[in-house]
Amino acid sequence: MPGKTTLLAPSILSADFTNLKASVELAEKAGADWMHCDVMDGVFVPNITFGPFIVKAIKQCTSLVIDTHLMIIDPDKYIEDFAKAGSDQITVHLEACPHLHRTIQFIKSFGVKAGVSINPATPVSLLEPVLADLDLVLLMSVNPGFGGQKFIPASVAKIANLDAMRMEMNPDMVIAVDGGITEENAAQVVEAGADSLIAGTAFFRAADPMAAARKLKGLE
């Protein structure tokens, strides 16, 4: 898409937790658009990260969009807490929400943008009943739970399929992709239809995060 500006969302999970403020400031200086907060409960995914207090702390350090990704079971219990902590958008997993439409409307009731994420083995067709209600879809291109995994190549076709659905049903919806994003595959992912790239290791662990950000955003 000529002239398309790729959004960059550094994942705080790969940041330096001994100095989160400096990590957030680095992301801002590098031209990031969102700060991506991966919330894991050790049940839905095999890892435990953090709760609303970290989101609140990050919100106090930045004016960037706070993008909160709830990889947890029964997210409805915690949506209000994460909204009040400062999340600008909250994404839940289709696989964790038996009443997905209701959960989406609950997120929006707090004045927060609503997103839905799907795991690599979940077909994009399952999103069709709620696609018109969404502000964003987050496609997982690795199995969630840990950073530093390799991108699953079949994700490219899923992105393209979702892009086609989006253009027909909800053209303003954002497609974000999370997992194994690198300087080498970013252009292919964007070409397939992604608008926003979630990058943890590729940004915070890069030898030169500033240069990595430019490459991920397609600026060089």
Coordinates of C-alpha atoms in Angstrom, one line a residue, residues 68-215:
T68 CA -3.0 -3.9 26.6
H69 CA -3.1 -7.5 25.4
L70 CA -4.9 -9.8 27.9
M71 CA -3.7 -13.3 27.5
I72 CA -5.8 -14.5 30.4
I73 CA -8.9 -16.6 31.1
D74 CA -12.1 -14.8 32.1
P75 CA -10.8 -11.3 31.1
D76 CA -14.1 -9.6 31.9
K77 CA -13.1 -9.7 35.6
Y78 CA -10.1 -7.4 34.9
I79 CA -11.1 -5.2 32.0
E80 CA -12.3 -2.4 34.2
D81 CA -9.0 -2.4 36.2
F82 CA -6.9 -2.3 33.1
A83 CA -9.1 0.5 31.6
K84 CA -8.8 2.6 34.8
A85 CA -5.0 1.9 34.9
G86 CA -4.7 3.9 31.6
S87 CA -5.2 1.4 28.7
D88 CA -6.2 3.1 25.5
Q89 CA -7.1 -0.1 23.9
I90 CA -7.7 -3.6 25.3
T91 CA -7.4 -6.8 23.4
V92 CA -8.8 -10.1 24.6
H93 CA -8.5 -13.6 23.1
L94 CA -11.3 -15.1 21.1
E95 CA -10.3 -18.5 22.6
A96 CA -10.8 -17.2 26.2
C97 CA -14.2 -15.5 25.7
P98 CA -17.4 -17.6 25.5
H99 CA -19.5 -14.4 25.1
L100 CA -17.2 -12.4 22.9
H101 CA -19.7 -9.9 21.7
R102 CA -20.6 -9.0 25.2
T103 CA -16.9 -8.7 26.2
I104 CA -16.2 -6.3 23.3
Q105 CA -19.1 -4.1 24.3
F106 CA -17.9 -4.2 27.9
I107 CA -14.4 -2.9 26.9
K108 CA -16.0 -0.1 24.9
S109 CA -18.2 0.9 27.8
F110 CA -15.1 2.3 29.5
G111 CA -14.2 4.5 26.5
V112 CA -11.5 2.2 25.4
K113 CA -10.9 0.7 22.0
A114 CA -11.7 -3.0 21.7
G115 CA -9.5 -5.6 20.1
V116 CA -9.6 -9.4 19.7
S117 CA -6.6 -11.7 19.3
I118 CA -6.4 -15.1 17.8
N119 CA -3.8 -17.8 18.2
P120 CA -1.9 -19.4 15.2
A121 CA -4.3 -22.4 15.0
T122 CA -7.5 -20.3 15.1
P123 CA -8.9 -19.5 11.6
V124 CA -9.7 -15.8 10.9
S125 CA -13.2 -16.9 9.7
L126 CA -14.2 -17.2 13.4
L127 CA -13.9 -13.4 13.7
E128 CA -16.5 -12.7 11.1
P129 CA -19.5 -12.4 13.6
V130 CA -17.8 -9.6 15.5
L131 CA -15.5 -8.0 13.0
A132 CA -17.7 -5.0 12.4
D133 CA -17.5 -4.2 16.1
L134 CA -13.8 -4.2 16.5
D135 CA -11.2 -1.4 16.5
L136 CA -8.4 -3.9 16.0
V137 CA -7.5 -7.5 15.5
L138 CA -4.2 -8.9 16.9
L139 CA -3.0 -11.9 14.9
M140 CA -0.6 -14.0 16.9
S141 CA 2.2 -15.2 14.6
V142 CA 3.7 -17.4 17.4
N143 CA 2.0 -19.4 20.1
P144 CA 1.6 -16.9 23.0
G145 CA 3.5 -17.2 26.3
F146 CA 7.1 -16.3 25.7
G147 CA 9.1 -13.7 23.7
G148 CA 11.8 -14.4 21.3
Q149 CA 10.0 -17.2 19.3
K150 CA 10.3 -17.6 15.5
F151 CA 7.6 -16.2 13.2
I152 CA 5.2 -18.9 11.9
P153 CA 5.3 -18.5 8.1
A154 CA 1.6 -19.5 7.6
S155 CA 0.7 -16.3 9.4
V156 CA 1.3 -14.3 6.2
A157 CA -1.7 -15.9 4.4
K158 CA -3.9 -15.4 7.5
I159 CA -3.0 -11.7 7.5
A160 CA -4.0 -11.4 3.8
N161 CA -7.2 -13.2 4.5
L162 CA -8.1 -11.0 7.4
D163 CA -7.2 -7.9 5.3
A164 CA -9.7 -9.0 2.7
M165 CA -12.4 -9.5 5.3
R166 CA -11.6 -6.1 6.9
M167 CA -11.9 -4.3 3.6
E168 CA -15.3 -5.7 3.1
M169 CA -16.7 -5.4 6.6
N170 CA -14.7 -2.8 8.6
P171 CA -12.1 -0.9 6.6
D172 CA -11.1 1.3 9.6
M173 CA -10.1 -1.7 11.7
V174 CA -6.4 -2.0 12.5
I175 CA -4.6 -5.3 11.9
A176 CA -1.7 -5.8 14.4
V177 CA 0.7 -8.8 14.3
D178 CA 2.6 -10.1 17.3
G179 CA 5.3 -12.8 17.4
G180 CA 8.7 -13.2 15.8
I181 CA 8.6 -9.9 14.0
T182 CA 12.1 -9.0 12.8
E183 CA 13.7 -6.4 10.4
E184 CA 13.8 -9.3 7.9
N185 CA 10.1 -10.2 7.8
A186 CA 8.5 -6.8 8.7
A187 CA 8.0 -5.7 5.1
Q188 CA 6.4 -9.0 4.1
V189 CA 4.0 -8.8 7.0
V190 CA 3.0 -5.2 6.2
E191 CA 2.6 -6.1 2.5
A192 CA 0.2 -8.8 3.5
G193 CA -2.0 -6.2 5.2
A194 CA -0.7 -5.5 8.7
D195 CA -0.9 -2.0 10.1
S196 CA 0.9 -2.4 13.4
L197 CA 3.9 -4.5 14.3
I198 CA 4.4 -5.7 17.9
A199 CA 8.1 -5.9 18.4
G200 CA 9.8 -7.0 21.7
T201 CA 13.1 -8.7 21.1
A202 CA 13.5 -7.0 17.7
F203 CA 13.4 -3.6 19.3
F204 CA 14.5 -3.7 22.9
R205 CA 17.2 -6.3 22.4
A206 CA 18.5 -4.8 19.1
A207 CA 22.1 -3.5 19.1
D208 CA 20.7 -0.2 17.9
P209 CA 17.0 0.2 18.8
M210 CA 16.7 3.5 17.0
A211 CA 17.9 2.0 13.7
A212 CA 15.8 -1.1 14.3
A213 CA 12.7 1.1 14.8
R214 CA 13.3 2.8 11.5
K215 CA 13.7 -0.5 9.6

